[in-house]
Amino acid sequence: MPMESVNPAPDPGAPVHPAMAGARAAIGRMLVLGGGYTGRRLALTLEAAGVPVVVTHRQPPPEAHDPGWLRFDPEGGALPTLADLAGVTHVLVTIPPDAGGRDPAVDALTPLLRNLAPAWVGYLSTTGVYGDAGGAWVDETTPTRPLLERSRARLACEEAWRRSGLPVQLLRLPAIYGPGRNPMLSLRNGTARLIHKPGQVFSRVHVDDIVGAVLHCISLASAERPDTLILADACPCPSSEILGLAAHLLGCRLPEMQRYEDIAPTMGAMARSFWGENRRSSSRRLREGLGYRLLYPTYREGLPSCVGDFFLESKID
């Protein structure tokens, strides 16, 4: 399976990551397990900097000719070989739990990864493992009390990676936004809902701060890396706040406000679960303990950074 390049499109607005030089010096070859939104963003950033990288996917992506993709589908019998992953020194796992709540990568690849002896394995998890905090702050010392089945599955996957014997760092994330995934898109397509629930807040993180934090962690000495780290911006807030800014940036009207208690009975199970937990996720350890400076400390900086991408997409559509 030849793998040479993920062929990133030119992105003149891509952020400059201060930790890139250190990460580039540390990485021999990067393996990104899962070529979704965040995994692909990291891969393109690394390759643009000249770092060898390979990304896995269950099925060939739209760019089927792209030799940077490696098929990984345990159910379909598609597993990489040691030769496919020769030279891999660092691994980021972005694959969610399967239908049975297990991590397909840790189950299928642990022996192979042990042979590779990577210097770092990052696992993208969720702050949902903390459950409902009633709007209070949670950090890496907060006991995990997942209420939702998908969050319990994530915690089980975390524990499986801990047992793997690999140098695993757990990275817990709240909601992810960025180019191509933000409230401006829901306003444009008419699916945005302005919902008011007293006291409800949400944490979030820009995708480029996930990439930046990953590079920062890789650039650190192993003794300096905490085994668990929350990646979040510094401004949890009601969803109405970021939706209001999105409407301002687009110059459009907000949808009519709805009270959560009135519409909850009409919501699907997934939407109700989203609104059923309330917490503020603290990234103080990342920012103050490890010295990472957020590219987008709040949505007020992060959402405007997506405007150019949004209008570009609008012209393409």
PDB file of C-alpha atoms in Angstrom:
ATOM      1  CA  MET A   1       0.000   0.000   0.000  1.00  0.00           C
ATOM      2  CA  PRO A   2       2.029   3.008  -1.186  1.00  0.00           C
ATOM      3  CA  MET A   3       1.603   6.171   0.879  1.00  0.00           C
ATOM      4  CA  GLU A   4       3.376   9.343  -0.123  1.00  0.00           C
ATOM      5  CA  SER A   5       1.224  12.445   0.283  1.00  0.00           C
ATOM      6  CA  VAL A   6      -2.179  13.568   1.438  1.00  0.00           C
ATOM      7  CA  ASN A   7      -1.910  16.349  -1.139  1.00  0.00           C
ATOM      8  CA  PRO A   8      -3.255  19.288   0.892  1.00  0.00           C
ATOM      9  CA  ALA A   9      -4.987  22.085  -0.969  1.00  0.00           C
ATOM     10  CA  PRO A  10      -3.265  25.453  -0.603  1.00  0.00           C
ATOM     11  CA  ASP A  11      -4.543  27.269   2.456  1.00  0.00           C
ATOM     12  CA  PRO A  12      -3.078  30.765   2.710  1.00  0.00           C
ATOM     13  CA  GLY A  13      -5.145  31.418   5.832  1.00  0.00           C
ATOM     14  CA  ALA A  14      -3.822  28.421   7.775  1.00  0.00           C
ATOM     15  CA  PRO A  15      -2.556  29.391  11.236  1.00  0.00           C
ATOM     16  CA  VAL A  16       1.080  29.344  12.193  1.00  0.00           C
ATOM     17  CA  HIS A  17       1.624  26.836  14.999  1.00  0.00           C
ATOM     18  CA  PRO A  18       4.495  27.890  17.286  1.00  0.00           C
ATOM     19  CA  ALA A  19       5.156  24.280  18.308  1.00  0.00           C
ATOM     20  CA  MET A  20       5.518  23.063  14.740  1.00  0.00           C
ATOM     21  CA  ALA A  21       9.318  23.318  14.705  1.00  0.00           C
ATOM     22  CA  GLY A  22       9.637  21.189  17.843  1.00  0.00           C
ATOM     23  CA  ALA A  23       7.075  18.673  16.652  1.00  0.00           C
ATOM     24  CA  ARG A  24       8.683  18.428  13.221  1.00  0.00           C
ATOM     25  CA  ALA A  25      12.023  17.670  14.831  1.00  0.00           C
ATOM     26  CA  ALA A  26      10.472  14.952  17.005  1.00  0.00           C
ATOM     27  CA  ILE A  27       8.293  13.172  14.440  1.00  0.00           C
ATOM     28  CA  GLY A  28       9.806  10.614  12.114  1.00  0.00           C
ATOM     29  CA  ARG A  29       6.436   9.710  10.626  1.00  0.00           C
ATOM     30  CA  MET A  30       2.946  10.409  11.928  1.00  0.00           C
ATOM     31  CA  LEU A  31       0.076   7.922  11.853  1.00  0.00           C
ATOM     32  CA  VAL A  32      -3.409   9.437  12.137  1.00  0.00           C
ATOM     33  CA  LEU A  33      -6.004   6.761  12.818  1.00  0.00           C
ATOM     34  CA  GLY A  34      -9.231   8.169  11.409  1.00  0.00           C
ATOM     35  CA  GLY A  35      -9.403  10.663   8.556  1.00  0.00           C
ATOM     36  CA  GLY A  36     -12.398  12.677   9.738  1.00  0.00           C
ATOM     37  CA  TYR A  37     -12.650  16.384  10.419  1.00  0.00           C
ATOM     38  CA  THR A  38      -9.912  16.683  13.049  1.00  0.00           C
ATOM     39  CA  GLY A  39      -7.654  13.904  11.802  1.00  0.00           C
ATOM     40  CA  ARG A  40      -7.527  15.319   8.297  1.00  0.00           C
ATOM     41  CA  ARG A  41      -6.895  18.841   9.603  1.00  0.00           C
ATOM     42  CA  LEU A  42      -3.873  17.603  11.535  1.00  0.00           C
ATOM     43  CA  ALA A  43      -2.595  15.556   8.600  1.00  0.00           C
ATOM     44  CA  LEU A  44      -2.798  18.456   6.173  1.00  0.00           C
ATOM     45  CA  THR A  45      -1.073  20.769   8.645  1.00  0.00           C
ATOM     46  CA  LEU A  46       1.770  18.319   9.168  1.00  0.00           C
ATOM     47  CA  GLU A  47       2.269  17.573   5.512  1.00  0.00           C
ATOM     48  CA  ALA A  48       2.253  21.257   4.610  1.00  0.00           C
ATOM     49  CA  ALA A  49       5.177  21.548   7.042  1.00  0.00           C
ATOM     50  CA  GLY A  50       7.015  18.661   5.405  1.00  0.00           C
ATOM     51  CA  VAL A  51       6.280  16.033   8.065  1.00  0.00           C
ATOM     52  CA  PRO A  52       5.661  12.491   6.716  1.00  0.00           C
ATOM     53  CA  VAL A  53       2.117  11.455   7.601  1.00  0.00           C
ATOM     54  CA  VAL A  54      -0.339   8.667   6.798  1.00  0.00           C
ATOM     55  CA  VAL A  55      -4.077   8.738   7.516  1.00  0.00           C
ATOM     56  CA  THR A  56      -6.408   5.751   7.787  1.00  0.00           C
ATOM     57  CA  HIS A  57      -9.984   5.408   6.646  1.00  0.00           C
ATOM     58  CA  ARG A  58     -12.441   2.527   6.489  1.00  0.00           C
ATOM     59  CA  GLN A  59     -13.237   3.197   2.836  1.00  0.00           C
ATOM     60  CA  PRO A  60     -11.350   5.118   0.144  1.00  0.00           C
ATOM     61  CA  PRO A  61     -12.063   8.855   0.500  1.00  0.00           C
ATOM     62  CA  PRO A  62     -13.407  10.935  -2.404  1.00  0.00           C
ATOM     63  CA  GLU A  63      -9.785  11.451  -3.463  1.00  0.00           C
ATOM     64  CA  ALA A  64      -9.479   7.696  -4.123  1.00  0.00           C
ATOM     65  CA  HIS A  65      -6.244   8.169  -6.040  1.00  0.00           C
ATOM     66  CA  ASP A  66      -4.608   9.811  -3.054  1.00  0.00           C
ATOM     67  CA  PRO A  67      -1.738   7.588  -1.877  1.00  0.00           C
ATOM     68  CA  GLY A  68      -1.643   9.240   1.544  1.00  0.00           C
ATOM     69  CA  TRP A  69      -4.663   7.243   2.677  1.00  0.00           C
ATOM     70  CA  LEU A  70      -4.375   3.752   4.149  1.00  0.00           C
ATOM     71  CA  ARG A  71      -7.448   1.559   4.503  1.00  0.00           C
ATOM     72  CA  PHE A  72      -8.149   0.350   8.035  1.00  0.00           C
ATOM     73  CA  ASP A  73     -11.335  -1.666   8.444  1.00  0.00           C
ATOM     74  CA  PRO A  74     -11.061  -4.539  10.938  1.00  0.00           C
ATOM     75  CA  GLU A  75     -14.584  -5.774  10.174  1.00  0.00           C
ATOM     76  CA  GLY A  76     -13.717  -5.911   6.483  1.00  0.00           C
ATOM     77  CA  GLY A  77     -10.364  -7.556   7.123  1.00  0.00           C
ATOM     78  CA  ALA A  78      -8.340  -4.534   5.990  1.00  0.00           C
ATOM     79  CA  LEU A  79      -5.443  -4.178   8.428  1.00  0.00           C
ATOM     80  CA  PRO A  80      -2.111  -2.407   7.904  1.00  0.00           C
ATOM     81  CA  THR A  81       1.103  -4.365   8.076  1.00  0.00           C
ATOM     82  CA  LEU A  82       4.326  -3.532   9.838  1.00  0.00           C
ATOM     83  CA  ALA A  83       5.765  -2.572   6.446  1.00  0.00           C
ATOM     84  CA  ASP A  84       2.855  -0.173   5.815  1.00  0.00           C
ATOM     85  CA  LEU A  85       3.653   1.681   9.024  1.00  0.00           C
ATOM     86  CA  ALA A  86       7.433   1.518   8.889  1.00  0.00           C
ATOM     87  CA  GLY A  87       9.020   4.556  10.475  1.00  0.00           C
ATOM     88  CA  VAL A  88       5.944   5.641  12.443  1.00  0.00           C
ATOM     89  CA  THR A  89       7.041   7.383  15.642  1.00  0.00           C
ATOM     90  CA  HIS A  90       3.840   9.151  16.722  1.00  0.00           C
ATOM     91  CA  VAL A  91       0.161   8.165  16.560  1.00  0.00           C
ATOM     92  CA  LEU A  92      -3.082  10.112  16.977  1.00  0.00           C
ATOM     93  CA  VAL A  93      -6.299   8.101  17.410  1.00  0.00           C
ATOM     94  CA  THR A  94      -9.462   9.928  16.331  1.00  0.00           C
ATOM     95  CA  ILE A  95     -11.691   6.884  15.720  1.00  0.00           C
ATOM     96  CA  PRO A  96     -14.896   6.776  17.819  1.00  0.00           C
ATOM     97  CA  PRO A  97     -16.103   3.641  19.608  1.00  0.00           C
ATOM     98  CA  ASP A  98     -17.798   1.058  17.408  1.00  0.00           C
ATOM     99  CA  ALA A  99     -21.408  -0.098  17.746  1.00  0.00           C
ATOM    100  CA  GLY A 100     -20.360  -2.376  20.596  1.00  0.00           C
ATOM    101  CA  GLY A 101     -18.681   0.454  22.498  1.00  0.00           C
ATOM    102  CA  ARG A 102     -15.169  -0.822  21.817  1.00  0.00           C
ATOM    103  CA  ASP A 103     -12.224   0.868  20.147  1.00  0.00           C
ATOM    104  CA  PRO A 104     -11.428  -0.963  16.893  1.00  0.00           C
ATOM    105  CA  ALA A 105      -7.891   0.431  16.784  1.00  0.00           C
ATOM    106  CA  VAL A 106      -6.770  -0.662  20.228  1.00  0.00           C
ATOM    107  CA  ASP A 107      -8.263  -4.106  19.668  1.00  0.00           C
ATOM    108  CA  ALA A 108      -6.734  -4.645  16.230  1.00  0.00           C
ATOM    109  CA  LEU A 109      -3.491  -2.686  16.308  1.00  0.00           C
ATOM    110  CA  THR A 110      -1.964  -2.892  19.794  1.00  0.00           C
ATOM    111  CA  PRO A 111       0.517  -5.709  18.942  1.00  0.00           C
ATOM    112  CA  LEU A 112       1.567  -3.910  15.766  1.00  0.00           C
ATOM    113  CA  LEU A 113       1.975  -0.587  17.559  1.00  0.00           C
ATOM    114  CA  ARG A 114       4.040  -2.235  20.278  1.00  0.00           C
ATOM    115  CA  ASN A 115       6.423  -3.446  17.574  1.00  0.00           C
ATOM    116  CA  LEU A 116       6.683   0.078  16.226  1.00  0.00           C
ATOM    117  CA  ALA A 117       7.406   1.417  19.740  1.00  0.00           C
ATOM    118  CA  PRO A 118       6.016   4.925  19.106  1.00  0.00           C
ATOM    119  CA  ALA A 119       7.217   7.779  21.314  1.00  0.00           C
ATOM    120  CA  TRP A 120       3.664   9.132  21.747  1.00  0.00           C
ATOM    121  CA  VAL A 121       0.103   7.929  21.223  1.00  0.00           C
ATOM    122  CA  GLY A 122      -2.637  10.522  21.577  1.00  0.00           C
ATOM    123  CA  TYR A 123      -6.268   9.459  22.014  1.00  0.00           C
ATOM    124  CA  LEU A 124      -9.028  11.983  21.307  1.00  0.00           C
ATOM    125  CA  SER A 125     -11.774  11.445  23.861  1.00  0.00           C
ATOM    126  CA  THR A 126     -14.600  13.614  25.208  1.00  0.00           C
ATOM    127  CA  THR A 127     -15.299  15.769  28.247  1.00  0.00           C
ATOM    128  CA  GLY A 128     -18.593  13.877  28.316  1.00  0.00           C
ATOM    129  CA  VAL A 129     -16.810  11.378  30.591  1.00  0.00           C
ATOM    130  CA  TYR A 130     -17.353  13.897  33.424  1.00  0.00           C
ATOM    131  CA  GLY A 131     -21.129  13.756  33.074  1.00  0.00           C
ATOM    132  CA  ASP A 132     -23.347  16.575  34.312  1.00  0.00           C
ATOM    133  CA  ALA A 133     -21.694  19.126  36.608  1.00  0.00           C
ATOM    134  CA  GLY A 134     -24.635  21.488  36.934  1.00  0.00           C
ATOM    135  CA  GLY A 135     -22.700  24.217  35.149  1.00  0.00           C
ATOM    136  CA  ALA A 136     -19.624  23.944  37.392  1.00  0.00           C
ATOM    137  CA  TRP A 137     -16.048  23.728  36.150  1.00  0.00           C
ATOM    138  CA  VAL A 138     -14.467  20.341  35.530  1.00  0.00           C
ATOM    139  CA  ASP A 139     -10.772  19.640  35.051  1.00  0.00           C
ATOM    140  CA  GLU A 140      -8.445  16.664  34.815  1.00  0.00           C
ATOM    141  CA  THR A 141      -8.801  15.963  38.549  1.00  0.00           C
ATOM    142  CA  THR A 142     -12.604  15.786  38.420  1.00  0.00           C
ATOM    143  CA  PRO A 143     -13.946  12.238  38.924  1.00  0.00           C
ATOM    144  CA  THR A 144     -15.425  10.706  35.792  1.00  0.00           C
ATOM    145  CA  ARG A 145     -19.165  10.024  36.022  1.00  0.00           C
ATOM    146  CA  PRO A 146     -20.422   9.527  32.464  1.00  0.00           C
ATOM    147  CA  LEU A 147     -24.197   9.423  32.212  1.00  0.00           C
ATOM    148  CA  LEU A 148     -24.618   8.805  28.492  1.00  0.00           C
ATOM    149  CA  GLU A 149     -23.936   5.470  26.851  1.00  0.00           C
ATOM    150  CA  ARG A 150     -21.612   7.047  24.274  1.00  0.00           C
ATOM    151  CA  SER A 151     -19.614   8.731  27.051  1.00  0.00           C
ATOM    152  CA  ARG A 152     -19.367   5.477  29.000  1.00  0.00           C
ATOM    153  CA  ALA A 153     -18.052   3.861  25.822  1.00  0.00           C
ATOM    154  CA  ARG A 154     -15.422   6.596  25.500  1.00  0.00           C
ATOM    155  CA  LEU A 155     -14.294   6.025  29.073  1.00  0.00           C
ATOM    156  CA  ALA A 156     -14.018   2.289  28.397  1.00  0.00           C
ATOM    157  CA  CYS A 157     -11.899   3.045  25.320  1.00  0.00           C
ATOM    158  CA  GLU A 158      -9.670   5.338  27.373  1.00  0.00           C
ATOM    159  CA  GLU A 159      -9.108   2.543  29.865  1.00  0.00           C
ATOM    160  CA  ALA A 160      -8.344   0.078  27.051  1.00  0.00           C
ATOM    161  CA  TRP A 161      -5.669   2.406  25.692  1.00  0.00           C
ATOM    162  CA  ARG A 162      -4.220   2.826  29.193  1.00  0.00           C
ATOM    163  CA  ARG A 163      -3.905  -0.958  29.430  1.00  0.00           C
ATOM    164  CA  SER A 164      -2.173  -1.198  26.047  1.00  0.00           C
ATOM    165  CA  GLY A 165       1.283  -0.551  27.499  1.00  0.00           C
ATOM    166  CA  LEU A 166       1.845   2.223  24.941  1.00  0.00           C
ATOM    167  CA  PRO A 167       2.837   5.817  25.888  1.00  0.00           C
ATOM    168  CA  VAL A 168      -0.770   7.067  25.723  1.00  0.00           C
ATOM    169  CA  GLN A 169      -1.934  10.598  26.407  1.00  0.00           C
ATOM    170  CA  LEU A 170      -5.701  11.083  26.730  1.00  0.00           C
ATOM    171  CA  LEU A 171      -6.975  14.325  25.187  1.00  0.00           C
ATOM    172  CA  ARG A 172     -10.530  15.158  26.237  1.00  0.00           C
ATOM    173  CA  LEU A 173     -12.504  17.493  23.986  1.00  0.00           C
ATOM    174  CA  PRO A 174     -15.790  19.410  24.199  1.00  0.00           C
ATOM    175  CA  ALA A 175     -17.682  20.452  21.044  1.00  0.00           C
ATOM    176  CA  ILE A 176     -15.390  21.036  18.057  1.00  0.00           C
ATOM    177  CA  TYR A 177     -15.904  23.889  15.601  1.00  0.00           C
ATOM    178  CA  GLY A 178     -13.915  25.499  12.796  1.00  0.00           C
ATOM    179  CA  PRO A 179     -13.965  25.913   9.017  1.00  0.00           C
ATOM    180  CA  GLY A 180     -16.837  23.945   7.549  1.00  0.00           C
ATOM    181  CA  ARG A 181     -18.296  23.164  10.976  1.00  0.00           C
ATOM    182  CA  ASN A 182     -19.782  26.143  12.799  1.00  0.00           C
ATOM    183  CA  PRO A 183     -23.095  27.935  13.493  1.00  0.00           C
ATOM    184  CA  MET A 184     -22.869  30.038  10.322  1.00  0.00           C
ATOM    185  CA  LEU A 185     -23.596  26.908   8.324  1.00  0.00           C
ATOM    186  CA  SER A 186     -26.746  26.074  10.285  1.00  0.00           C
ATOM    187  CA  LEU A 187     -27.938  29.667   9.854  1.00  0.00           C
ATOM    188  CA  ARG A 188     -27.352  29.405   6.122  1.00  0.00           C
ATOM    189  CA  ASN A 189     -29.206  26.116   5.696  1.00  0.00           C
ATOM    190  CA  GLY A 190     -32.058  27.076   8.002  1.00  0.00           C
ATOM    191  CA  THR A 191     -31.475  24.456  10.712  1.00  0.00           C
ATOM    192  CA  ALA A 192     -30.251  26.832  13.443  1.00  0.00           C
ATOM    193  CA  ARG A 193     -32.348  26.963  16.605  1.00  0.00           C
ATOM    194  CA  LEU A 194     -32.126  29.724  19.188  1.00  0.00           C
ATOM    195  CA  ILE A 195     -32.876  27.832  22.387  1.00  0.00           C
ATOM    196  CA  HIS A 196     -32.935  29.329  25.863  1.00  0.00           C
ATOM    197  CA  LYS A 197     -32.345  27.142  28.901  1.00  0.00           C
ATOM    198  CA  PRO A 198     -31.539  29.140  32.049  1.00  0.00           C
ATOM    199  CA  GLY A 199     -28.005  28.509  33.315  1.00  0.00           C
ATOM    200  CA  GLN A 200     -27.028  26.223  30.433  1.00  0.00           C
ATOM    201  CA  VAL A 201     -23.516  26.639  29.026  1.00  0.00           C
ATOM    202  CA  PHE A 202     -21.365  24.714  26.587  1.00  0.00           C
ATOM    203  CA  SER A 203     -17.611  24.470  26.151  1.00  0.00           C
ATOM    204  CA  ARG A 204     -15.982  24.268  22.741  1.00  0.00           C
ATOM    205  CA  VAL A 205     -12.608  24.200  21.023  1.00  0.00           C
ATOM    206  CA  HIS A 206     -11.463  25.340  17.594  1.00  0.00           C
ATOM    207  CA  VAL A 207     -10.079  22.520  15.454  1.00  0.00           C
ATOM    208  CA  ASP A 208      -6.826  24.427  14.925  1.00  0.00           C
ATOM    209  CA  ASP A 209      -6.304  24.576  18.685  1.00  0.00           C
ATOM    210  CA  ILE A 210      -6.661  20.798  18.798  1.00  0.00           C
ATOM    211  CA  VAL A 211      -3.967  20.606  16.133  1.00  0.00           C
ATOM    212  CA  GLY A 212      -1.847  23.170  17.961  1.00  0.00           C
ATOM    213  CA  ALA A 213      -2.192  21.411  21.306  1.00  0.00           C
ATOM    214  CA  VAL A 214      -1.265  18.050  19.740  1.00  0.00           C
ATOM    215  CA  LEU A 215       1.870  19.602  18.236  1.00  0.00           C
ATOM    216  CA  HIS A 216       2.658  21.256  21.561  1.00  0.00           C
ATOM    217  CA  CYS A 217       2.354  17.964  23.452  1.00  0.00           C
ATOM    218  CA  ILE A 218       4.546  16.153  20.928  1.00  0.00           C
ATOM    219  CA  SER A 219       7.210  18.842  21.229  1.00  0.00           C
ATOM    220  CA  LEU A 220       7.427  18.372  25.011  1.00  0.00           C
ATOM    221  CA  ALA A 221       9.686  15.893  26.744  1.00  0.00           C
ATOM    222  CA  SER A 222       7.766  12.765  27.757  1.00  0.00           C
ATOM    223  CA  ALA A 223       8.205  13.549  31.456  1.00  0.00           C
ATOM    224  CA  GLU A 224       6.465  16.897  30.943  1.00  0.00           C
ATOM    225  CA  ARG A 225       3.303  15.435  29.398  1.00  0.00           C
ATOM    226  CA  PRO A 226       0.361  14.776  31.743  1.00  0.00           C
ATOM    227  CA  ASP A 227      -1.395  11.530  30.931  1.00  0.00           C
ATOM    228  CA  THR A 228      -4.760  13.307  30.697  1.00  0.00           C
ATOM    229  CA  LEU A 229      -5.415  16.743  29.246  1.00  0.00           C
ATOM    230  CA  ILE A 230      -8.512  18.808  28.462  1.00  0.00           C
ATOM    231  CA  LEU A 231      -8.375  20.795  25.212  1.00  0.00           C
ATOM    232  CA  ALA A 232     -10.942  23.606  25.355  1.00  0.00           C
ATOM    233  CA  ASP A 233     -11.138  27.325  24.872  1.00  0.00           C
ATOM    234  CA  ALA A 234     -11.396  29.687  27.831  1.00  0.00           C
ATOM    235  CA  CYS A 235     -14.987  30.857  27.386  1.00  0.00           C
ATOM    236  CA  PRO A 236     -17.844  28.415  28.009  1.00  0.00           C
ATOM    237  CA  CYS A 237     -21.110  30.171  27.171  1.00  0.00           C
ATOM    238  CA  PRO A 238     -24.741  29.644  26.165  1.00  0.00           C
ATOM    239  CA  SER A 239     -25.224  28.497  22.586  1.00  0.00           C
ATOM    240  CA  SER A 240     -27.245  31.663  21.944  1.00  0.00           C
ATOM    241  CA  GLU A 241     -24.093  33.776  22.317  1.00  0.00           C
ATOM    242  CA  ILE A 242     -22.115  32.133  19.550  1.00  0.00           C
ATOM    243  CA  LEU A 243     -25.226  31.934  17.367  1.00  0.00           C
ATOM    244  CA  GLY A 244     -25.720  35.665  17.880  1.00  0.00           C
ATOM    245  CA  LEU A 245     -22.178  36.379  16.713  1.00  0.00           C
ATOM    246  CA  ALA A 246     -22.667  34.089  13.718  1.00  0.00           C
ATOM    247  CA  ALA A 247     -25.770  36.046  12.696  1.00  0.00           C
ATOM    248  CA  HIS A 248     -23.886  39.322  13.114  1.00  0.00           C
ATOM    249  CA  LEU A 249     -20.999  38.121  10.958  1.00  0.00           C
ATOM    250  CA  LEU A 250     -23.397  37.018   8.216  1.00  0.00           C
ATOM    251  CA  GLY A 251     -25.647  40.046   8.513  1.00  0.00           C
ATOM    252  CA  CYS A 252     -28.731  37.895   8.934  1.00  0.00           C
ATOM    253  CA  ARG A 253     -31.559  37.636  11.439  1.00  0.00           C
ATOM    254  CA  LEU A 254     -31.620  35.153  14.277  1.00  0.00           C
ATOM    255  CA  PRO A 255     -34.367  32.541  14.343  1.00  0.00           C
ATOM    256  CA  GLU A 256     -37.156  33.044  16.847  1.00  0.00           C
ATOM    257  CA  MET A 257     -36.134  32.155  20.398  1.00  0.00           C
ATOM    258  CA  GLN A 258     -37.582  28.960  21.845  1.00  0.00           C
ATOM    259  CA  ARG A 259     -37.717  27.899  25.464  1.00  0.00           C
ATOM    260  CA  TYR A 260     -36.091  24.562  26.109  1.00  0.00           C
ATOM    261  CA  GLU A 261     -38.883  23.405  28.396  1.00  0.00           C
ATOM    262  CA  ASP A 262     -41.390  23.975  25.587  1.00  0.00           C
ATOM    263  CA  ILE A 263     -39.524  22.132  22.840  1.00  0.00           C
ATOM    264  CA  ALA A 264     -37.760  19.355  24.785  1.00  0.00           C
ATOM    265  CA  PRO A 265     -40.630  16.881  24.235  1.00  0.00           C
ATOM    266  CA  THR A 266     -40.247  17.311  20.471  1.00  0.00           C
ATOM    267  CA  MET A 267     -36.469  16.746  20.438  1.00  0.00           C
ATOM    268  CA  GLY A 268     -34.789  13.531  19.460  1.00  0.00           C
ATOM    269  CA  ALA A 269     -32.846  11.511  22.015  1.00  0.00           C
ATOM    270  CA  MET A 270     -29.491  12.796  20.765  1.00  0.00           C
ATOM    271  CA  ALA A 271     -30.538  16.453  20.995  1.00  0.00           C
ATOM    272  CA  ARG A 272     -31.990  15.979  24.478  1.00  0.00           C
ATOM    273  CA  SER A 273     -28.789  14.311  25.651  1.00  0.00           C
ATOM    274  CA  PHE A 274     -26.814  17.271  24.290  1.00  0.00           C
ATOM    275  CA  TRP A 275     -28.864  19.659  26.396  1.00  0.00           C
ATOM    276  CA  GLY A 276     -29.096  17.313  29.380  1.00  0.00           C
ATOM    277  CA  GLU A 277     -25.530  17.910  30.604  1.00  0.00           C
ATOM    278  CA  ASN A 278     -24.153  21.228  31.787  1.00  0.00           C
ATOM    279  CA  ARG A 279     -20.471  21.833  32.570  1.00  0.00           C
ATOM    280  CA  ARG A 280     -17.578  24.196  32.013  1.00  0.00           C
ATOM    281  CA  SER A 281     -14.441  22.403  30.803  1.00  0.00           C
ATOM    282  CA  SER A 282     -11.209  23.937  32.052  1.00  0.00           C
ATOM    283  CA  SER A 283      -8.044  23.938  29.945  1.00  0.00           C
ATOM    284  CA  ARG A 284      -5.960  25.645  32.624  1.00  0.00           C
ATOM    285  CA  ARG A 285      -3.520  22.727  32.774  1.00  0.00           C
ATOM    286  CA  LEU A 286      -2.908  23.066  29.034  1.00  0.00           C
ATOM    287  CA  ARG A 287      -2.616  26.849  29.075  1.00  0.00           C
ATOM    288  CA  GLU A 288      -0.878  27.551  32.365  1.00  0.00           C
ATOM    289  CA  GLY A 289       0.727  24.252  33.259  1.00  0.00           C
ATOM    290  CA  LEU A 290       2.088  23.412  29.806  1.00  0.00           C
ATOM    291  CA  GLY A 291       2.339  26.924  28.411  1.00  0.00           C
ATOM    292  CA  TYR A 292       0.138  26.453  25.354  1.00  0.00           C
ATOM    293  CA  ARG A 293      -1.243  29.742  24.048  1.00  0.00           C
ATOM    294  CA  LEU A 294      -4.651  29.287  22.469  1.00  0.00           C
ATOM    295  CA  LEU A 295      -4.910  30.511  18.889  1.00  0.00           C
ATOM    296  CA  TYR A 296      -8.578  31.219  19.576  1.00  0.00           C
ATOM    297  CA  PRO A 297      -9.088  31.846  23.318  1.00  0.00           C
ATOM    298  CA  THR A 298     -12.847  32.335  22.813  1.00  0.00           C
ATOM    299  CA  TYR A 299     -15.459  31.959  20.099  1.00  0.00           C
ATOM    300  CA  ARG A 300     -15.153  35.725  19.571  1.00  0.00           C
ATOM    301  CA  GLU A 301     -11.797  35.140  17.883  1.00  0.00           C
ATOM    302  CA  GLY A 302     -12.511  31.661  16.545  1.00  0.00           C
ATOM    303  CA  LEU A 303     -15.772  32.203  14.689  1.00  0.00           C
ATOM    304  CA  PRO A 304     -14.584  35.233  12.666  1.00  0.00           C
ATOM    305  CA  SER A 305     -11.619  33.137  11.535  1.00  0.00           C
ATOM    306  CA  CYS A 306     -14.111  30.900   9.692  1.00  0.00           C
ATOM    307  CA  VAL A 307     -15.820  33.713   7.790  1.00  0.00           C
ATOM    308  CA  GLY A 308     -13.494  33.628   4.779  1.00  0.00           C
ATOM    309  CA  ASP A 309     -13.923  29.880   4.505  1.00  0.00           C
ATOM    310  CA  PHE A 310     -17.697  30.253   4.790  1.00  0.00           C
ATOM    311  CA  PHE A 311     -18.018  32.792   1.997  1.00  0.00           C
ATOM    312  CA  LEU A 312     -15.611  30.771  -0.162  1.00  0.00           C
ATOM    313  CA  GLU A 313     -17.841  27.738   0.322  1.00  0.00           C
ATOM    314  CA  SER A 314     -20.899  29.857  -0.496  1.00  0.00           C
ATOM    315  CA  LYS A 315     -19.378  30.907  -3.814  1.00  0.00           C
ATOM    316  CA  ILE A 316     -18.468  27.291  -4.631  1.00  0.00           C
ATOM    317  CA  ASP A 317     -21.983  26.110  -3.839  1.00  0.00           C
TER     318      ASP A 317
END
